mmCIF file of C-alpha atoms in Angstrom:
data_model
loop_
_atom_site.group_PDB
_atom_site.id
_atom_site.type_symbol
_atom_site.label_atom_id
_atom_site.label_comp_id
_atom_site.label_asym_id
_atom_site.label_seq_id
_atom_site.Cartn_x
_atom_site.Cartn_y
_atom_site.Cartn_z
ATOM 1 C CA UNK A 178 -7.842 -50.650 184.082
ATOM 2 C CA UNK A 179 -10.120 -47.881 185.369
ATOM 3 C CA UNK A 180 -7.555 -45.236 184.392
ATOM 4 C CA UNK A 181 -7.297 -46.763 180.912
ATOM 5 C CA UNK A 182 -11.082 -46.659 180.569
ATOM 6 C CA UNK A 183 -11.159 -42.934 181.392
ATOM 7 C CA UNK A 184 -8.164 -42.242 179.147
ATOM 8 C CA UNK A 185 -9.697 -43.733 175.977
ATOM 9 C CA UNK A 186 -13.314 -42.671 176.550
ATOM 10 C CA UNK A 187 -13.192 -39.300 174.704
ATOM 11 C CA UNK A 188 -11.445 -40.687 171.602
ATOM 12 C CA UNK A 189 -12.944 -42.029 168.385
ATOM 13 C CA UNK A 190 -9.549 -43.330 167.230
ATOM 14 C CA UNK A 191 -6.444 -43.640 169.368
ATOM 15 C CA UNK A 192 -3.003 -45.065 168.732
ATOM 16 C CA UNK A 193 -2.253 -47.763 171.298
ATOM 17 C CA UNK A 194 1.449 -46.800 171.148
ATOM 18 C CA UNK A 195 0.506 -43.402 172.591
ATOM 19 C CA UNK A 196 -1.414 -45.082 175.404
ATOM 20 C CA UNK A 197 1.552 -47.339 176.187
ATOM 21 C CA UNK A 198 3.844 -44.314 176.323
ATOM 22 C CA UNK A 199 1.442 -42.321 178.509
ATOM 23 C CA UNK A 200 1.073 -45.182 181.007
ATOM 24 C CA UNK A 201 4.685 -46.337 180.797
ATOM 25 C CA UNK A 202 3.747 -49.933 179.971
ATOM 26 C CA UNK A 203 4.241 -52.284 177.059
ATOM 27 C CA UNK A 204 2.097 -52.205 173.945
ATOM 28 C CA UNK A 205 1.028 -55.830 174.462
ATOM 29 C CA UNK A 206 -0.342 -55.014 177.913
ATOM 30 C CA UNK A 207 -2.340 -52.055 176.563
ATOM 31 C CA UNK A 208 -3.846 -54.199 173.809
ATOM 32 C CA UNK A 209 -4.701 -56.941 176.307
ATOM 33 C CA UNK A 210 -6.346 -54.513 178.742
ATOM 34 C CA UNK A 211 -8.338 -52.835 175.959
ATOM 35 C CA UNK A 212 -9.495 -56.237 174.731
ATOM 36 C CA UNK A 213 -10.752 -57.027 178.240
ATOM 37 C CA UNK A 214 -12.643 -53.715 178.423
ATOM 38 C CA UNK A 215 -14.248 -54.404 175.032
ATOM 39 C CA UNK A 216 -15.107 -58.018 175.872
ATOM 40 C CA UNK A 217 -16.708 -56.996 179.167
ATOM 41 C CA UNK A 218 -18.833 -54.387 177.373
ATOM 42 C CA UNK A 219 -17.370 -51.442 179.271
ATOM 43 C CA UNK A 220 -16.351 -49.747 176.041
ATOM 44 C CA UNK A 221 -17.676 -50.215 172.534
ATOM 45 C CA UNK A 222 -14.686 -50.365 170.248
ATOM 46 C CA UNK A 223 -12.636 -52.413 167.801
ATOM 47 C CA UNK A 224 -8.907 -53.041 167.863
ATOM 48 C CA UNK A 225 -6.790 -53.015 164.727
ATOM 49 C CA UNK A 226 -3.904 -55.214 165.861
ATOM 50 C CA UNK A 227 -1.933 -54.598 162.679
ATOM 51 C CA UNK A 228 -2.001 -50.784 162.849
ATOM 52 C CA UNK A 229 -2.186 -50.777 166.677
ATOM 53 C CA UNK A 230 -5.243 -48.511 166.716
ATOM 54 C CA UNK A 231 -8.452 -48.614 168.727
ATOM 55 C CA UNK A 232 -11.634 -47.436 167.003
ATOM 56 C CA UNK A 233 -14.464 -46.473 169.346
ATOM 57 C CA UNK A 234 -18.039 -47.060 168.279
ATOM 58 C CA UNK A 235 -19.865 -43.954 169.437
ATOM 59 C CA UNK A 236 -23.638 -44.141 169.495
ATOM 60 C CA UNK A 237 -25.545 -41.307 167.878
ATOM 61 C CA UNK A 238 -27.957 -40.190 170.581
ATOM 62 C CA UNK A 239 -29.896 -37.986 168.136
ATOM 63 C CA UNK A 240 -30.858 -41.003 166.060
ATOM 64 C CA UNK A 241 -32.021 -42.859 169.142
ATOM 65 C CA UNK A 242 -34.444 -40.070 170.087
ATOM 66 C CA UNK A 243 -36.534 -40.523 166.928
#
């Protein structure tokens, strides 16, 4: 799960099929693991289960400084 966290961190949008291929695991497992990371608050993202995409919610640090 830690490797998955580091893998998806730089992306705004990533295809979960690509993650499954990169890790050599099933798509269902990737979606399940990502859901756990989101639920635990480790990453801020949404999962589109139909398109099999993960959309990260990046915070704008410039807006927070004002």
